[in-house]
C-alpha cells in the first residue's frame, strides 16, 4: 500500500524517467492495476518500447515498407477514431473499406461473387496489417483451389 501512495504522489507533475513507472519492472503475468497511471507515463513507456523495436532504418526483418510519410500517418490517425464494426454510424468509412477490399480482390484476381451487384463489394474483412491481409487472401486462394481440385478429380 505504501508503494501505491508513493506511486500516486510521484505521478503529480513528475517526469516519467524519475518515476516508479520507469524503474519498476513489469512481471510477465501482469494484471489490471488497482490504480491507473498518468497519460504521460503510459505514452512514454509505449514510446520507449517502440524505440527499441521500431527503428525503420534498422528493421531488416520486414518485407514491407516501414517508413511512413507524414500524410500516411495523418490518414492512419484519422482511422483510429472509426469503429468499422458499426457501419451504420460510419457509412463513408465503410464505403472506403469496401473500395480497398475491391482493389485487393482485383489484385488477387478473385472472381466476382454472385451478390456483388447487390452489395457492391467482394466478401472480405479489414485487417490491421499487411501480413493478416496476405494470410486471409492466401486462405481464400487455398479454398478456391481446393474446390477446383475436387471438381477436377471428382472428389465431391
mmCIF file of C-alpha atoms in Angstrom:
data_model
loop_
_atom_site.group_PDB
_atom_site.id
_atom_site.type_symbol
_atom_site.label_atom_id
_atom_site.label_comp_id
_atom_site.label_asym_id
_atom_site.label_seq_id
_atom_site.Cartn_x
_atom_site.Cartn_y
_atom_site.Cartn_z
ATOM 1 C CA UNK A 1 0.000 0.000 0.000
ATOM 2 C CA UNK A 2 2.862 2.394 0.679
ATOM 3 C CA UNK A 3 4.025 1.774 -2.889
ATOM 4 C CA UNK A 4 0.589 2.840 -4.185
ATOM 5 C CA UNK A 5 0.696 6.074 -2.194
ATOM 6 C CA UNK A 6 4.236 6.769 -3.358
ATOM 7 C CA UNK A 7 3.346 5.945 -6.954
ATOM 8 C CA UNK A 8 0.358 8.308 -6.974
ATOM 9 C CA UNK A 9 2.260 11.123 -5.289
ATOM 10 C CA UNK A 10 5.137 10.762 -7.743
ATOM 11 C CA UNK A 11 2.753 10.980 -10.711
ATOM 12 C CA UNK A 12 1.779 14.516 -9.829
ATOM 13 C CA UNK A 13 3.929 16.627 -12.130
ATOM 14 C CA UNK A 14 6.793 14.169 -12.146
ATOM 15 C CA UNK A 15 8.850 13.398 -15.203
ATOM 16 C CA UNK A 16 8.492 9.806 -16.375
ATOM 17 C CA UNK A 17 12.162 8.864 -16.076
ATOM 18 C CA UNK A 18 12.222 9.828 -12.409
ATOM 19 C CA UNK A 19 9.057 7.853 -11.615
ATOM 20 C CA UNK A 20 8.384 4.356 -10.350
ATOM 21 C CA UNK A 21 6.878 3.528 -13.716
ATOM 22 C CA UNK A 22 10.270 3.832 -15.385
ATOM 23 C CA UNK A 23 12.250 1.749 -12.898
ATOM 24 C CA UNK A 24 9.725 -0.813 -11.689
ATOM 25 C CA UNK A 25 9.923 -3.966 -13.849
ATOM 26 C CA UNK A 26 6.652 -5.382 -15.129
ATOM 27 C CA UNK A 27 6.028 -9.024 -14.217
ATOM 28 C CA UNK A 28 5.189 -11.391 -17.064
ATOM 29 C CA UNK A 29 1.762 -12.145 -15.613
ATOM 30 C CA UNK A 30 0.702 -8.522 -15.269
ATOM 31 C CA UNK A 31 -2.925 -7.853 -14.363
ATOM 32 C CA UNK A 32 -5.009 -4.708 -14.228
ATOM 33 C CA UNK A 33 -3.547 -2.351 -11.614
ATOM 34 C CA UNK A 34 -5.558 -1.068 -8.660
ATOM 35 C CA UNK A 35 -4.940 2.498 -9.811
ATOM 36 C CA UNK A 36 -4.154 3.939 -13.207
ATOM 37 C CA UNK A 37 -1.022 5.626 -14.461
ATOM 38 C CA UNK A 38 -0.950 9.134 -15.781
ATOM 39 C CA UNK A 39 -1.295 9.521 -19.548
ATOM 40 C CA UNK A 40 2.230 10.901 -19.982
ATOM 41 C CA UNK A 41 3.773 7.873 -18.266
ATOM 42 C CA UNK A 42 1.726 5.433 -20.372
ATOM 43 C CA UNK A 43 2.741 7.226 -23.547
ATOM 44 C CA UNK A 44 6.420 7.340 -22.522
ATOM 45 C CA UNK A 45 6.512 3.604 -21.750
ATOM 46 C CA UNK A 46 4.935 2.721 -25.095
ATOM 47 C CA UNK A 47 7.251 5.173 -26.836
ATOM 48 C CA UNK A 48 10.289 3.550 -25.199
ATOM 49 C CA UNK A 49 9.173 0.083 -26.299
ATOM 50 C CA UNK A 50 8.579 1.471 -29.767
ATOM 51 C CA UNK A 51 12.057 2.987 -29.851
ATOM 52 C CA UNK A 52 13.574 -0.409 -29.157
ATOM 53 C CA UNK A 53 11.500 -2.292 -31.741
ATOM 54 C CA UNK A 54 10.561 0.145 -34.474
ATOM 55 C CA UNK A 55 13.609 1.900 -35.832
ATOM 56 C CA UNK A 56 12.817 1.647 -39.520
ATOM 57 C CA UNK A 57 16.408 2.058 -40.663
ATOM 58 C CA UNK A 58 17.430 -0.912 -38.520
ATOM 59 C CA UNK A 59 14.460 -3.106 -39.403
ATOM 60 C CA UNK A 60 15.876 -5.806 -41.654
ATOM 61 C CA UNK A 61 13.277 -8.458 -40.873
ATOM 62 C CA UNK A 62 10.310 -6.831 -42.574
ATOM 63 C CA UNK A 63 9.322 -7.257 -46.203
ATOM 64 C CA UNK A 64 7.078 -4.206 -46.146
ATOM 65 C CA UNK A 65 7.791 -0.503 -46.216
ATOM 66 C CA UNK A 66 8.218 0.586 -42.603
ATOM 67 C CA UNK A 67 8.894 4.228 -43.355
ATOM 68 C CA UNK A 68 5.728 6.314 -43.357
ATOM 69 C CA UNK A 69 5.291 9.678 -44.964
ATOM 70 C CA UNK A 70 3.525 12.373 -42.929
ATOM 71 C CA UNK A 71 0.351 12.004 -44.980
ATOM 72 C CA UNK A 72 0.230 8.254 -44.266
ATOM 73 C CA UNK A 73 0.483 8.892 -40.544
ATOM 74 C CA UNK A 74 -2.251 11.534 -40.728
ATOM 75 C CA UNK A 75 -4.528 9.157 -42.654
ATOM 76 C CA UNK A 76 -3.885 6.350 -40.144
ATOM 77 C CA UNK A 77 -4.658 8.693 -37.255
ATOM 78 C CA UNK A 78 -7.975 9.597 -38.876
ATOM 79 C CA UNK A 79 -8.926 5.929 -38.960
ATOM 80 C CA UNK A 80 -8.121 5.339 -35.295
ATOM 81 C CA UNK A 81 -11.378 7.010 -34.274
ATOM 82 C CA UNK A 82 -13.555 4.831 -36.509
ATOM 83 C CA UNK A 83 -15.187 1.599 -35.385
ATOM 84 C CA UNK A 84 -15.879 -0.303 -38.589
ATOM 85 C CA UNK A 85 -17.907 -2.852 -36.656
ATOM 86 C CA UNK A 86 -20.797 -0.373 -36.778
ATOM 87 C CA UNK A 87 -21.161 0.508 -40.443
ATOM 88 C CA UNK A 88 -24.413 2.428 -39.879
ATOM 89 C CA UNK A 89 -22.603 5.064 -37.821
ATOM 90 C CA UNK A 90 -19.655 5.433 -40.226
ATOM 91 C CA UNK A 91 -21.091 4.795 -43.716
ATOM 92 C CA UNK A 92 -18.398 6.707 -45.640
ATOM 93 C CA UNK A 93 -15.581 4.944 -43.822
ATOM 94 C CA UNK A 94 -17.231 1.612 -44.527
ATOM 95 C CA UNK A 95 -17.558 2.611 -48.183
ATOM 96 C CA UNK A 96 -13.797 3.335 -48.221
ATOM 97 C CA UNK A 97 -13.228 -0.071 -46.611
ATOM 98 C CA UNK A 98 -15.192 -1.720 -49.435
ATOM 99 C CA UNK A 99 -13.297 0.239 -52.094
ATOM 100 C CA UNK A 100 -9.976 -1.016 -50.725
ATOM 101 C CA UNK A 101 -11.403 -4.514 -50.338
ATOM 102 C CA UNK A 102 -12.438 -4.481 -54.005
ATOM 103 C CA UNK A 103 -8.960 -3.294 -55.044
ATOM 104 C CA UNK A 104 -7.348 -6.191 -53.169
ATOM 105 C CA UNK A 105 -9.858 -8.655 -54.640
ATOM 106 C CA UNK A 106 -8.992 -7.461 -58.149
ATOM 107 C CA UNK A 107 -5.284 -7.648 -57.329
ATOM 108 C CA UNK A 108 -5.743 -11.317 -56.368
ATOM 109 C CA UNK A 109 -7.932 -11.937 -59.482
ATOM 110 C CA UNK A 110 -10.877 -13.029 -57.369
ATOM 111 C CA UNK A 111 -13.996 -13.994 -59.310
ATOM 112 C CA UNK A 112 -16.896 -11.579 -58.933
ATOM 113 C CA UNK A 113 -19.353 -13.036 -56.407
ATOM 114 C CA UNK A 114 -22.971 -13.540 -57.485
ATOM 115 C CA UNK A 115 -24.200 -10.968 -54.952
ATOM 116 C CA UNK A 116 -21.708 -8.263 -55.991
ATOM 117 C CA UNK A 117 -24.355 -6.080 -57.643
ATOM 118 C CA UNK A 118 -26.472 -6.225 -54.504
ATOM 119 C CA UNK A 119 -23.696 -5.374 -52.011
ATOM 120 C CA UNK A 120 -21.139 -3.630 -54.224
ATOM 121 C CA UNK A 121 -18.210 -5.384 -52.615
ATOM 122 C CA UNK A 122 -16.354 -8.645 -52.534
ATOM 123 C CA UNK A 123 -16.638 -10.690 -49.357
ATOM 124 C CA UNK A 124 -13.778 -9.917 -47.044
ATOM 125 C CA UNK A 125 -12.564 -8.443 -43.819
ATOM 126 C CA UNK A 126 -10.433 -5.460 -42.961
ATOM 127 C CA UNK A 127 -7.172 -6.173 -41.181
ATOM 128 C CA UNK A 128 -4.710 -4.080 -39.258
ATOM 129 C CA UNK A 129 -1.604 -5.287 -41.017
ATOM 130 C CA UNK A 130 -0.436 -6.485 -44.369
ATOM 131 C CA UNK A 131 0.533 -9.889 -43.003
ATOM 132 C CA UNK A 132 -3.017 -10.620 -41.894
ATOM 133 C CA UNK A 133 -4.366 -9.404 -45.227
ATOM 134 C CA UNK A 134 -1.990 -11.645 -47.196
ATOM 135 C CA UNK A 135 -2.784 -14.631 -44.989
ATOM 136 C CA UNK A 136 -6.518 -14.145 -45.473
ATOM 137 C CA UNK A 137 -6.007 -13.746 -49.217
ATOM 138 C CA UNK A 138 -3.882 -16.887 -49.284
ATOM 139 C CA UNK A 139 -6.551 -18.825 -47.408
ATOM 140 C CA UNK A 140 -9.131 -17.680 -49.941
ATOM 141 C CA UNK A 141 -6.914 -18.921 -52.764
ATOM 142 C CA UNK A 142 -6.395 -22.228 -50.948
ATOM 143 C CA UNK A 143 -10.129 -22.805 -50.565
ATOM 144 C CA UNK A 144 -10.745 -21.800 -54.177
ATOM 145 C CA UNK A 145 -8.012 -24.201 -55.313
ATOM 146 C CA UNK A 146 -9.411 -26.966 -53.095
ATOM 147 C CA UNK A 147 -12.842 -26.558 -54.710
ATOM 148 C CA UNK A 148 -11.313 -26.547 -58.211
ATOM 149 C CA UNK A 149 -9.169 -29.621 -57.448
ATOM 150 C CA UNK A 150 -12.103 -31.579 -56.026
ATOM 151 C CA UNK A 151 -14.230 -30.782 -59.065
ATOM 152 C CA UNK A 152 -11.435 -31.700 -61.496
ATOM 153 C CA UNK A 153 -10.746 -35.047 -59.822
ATOM 154 C CA UNK A 154 -14.379 -35.877 -58.998
ATOM 155 C CA UNK A 155 -13.757 -35.753 -55.253
ATOM 156 C CA UNK A 156 -17.001 -34.073 -54.282
#
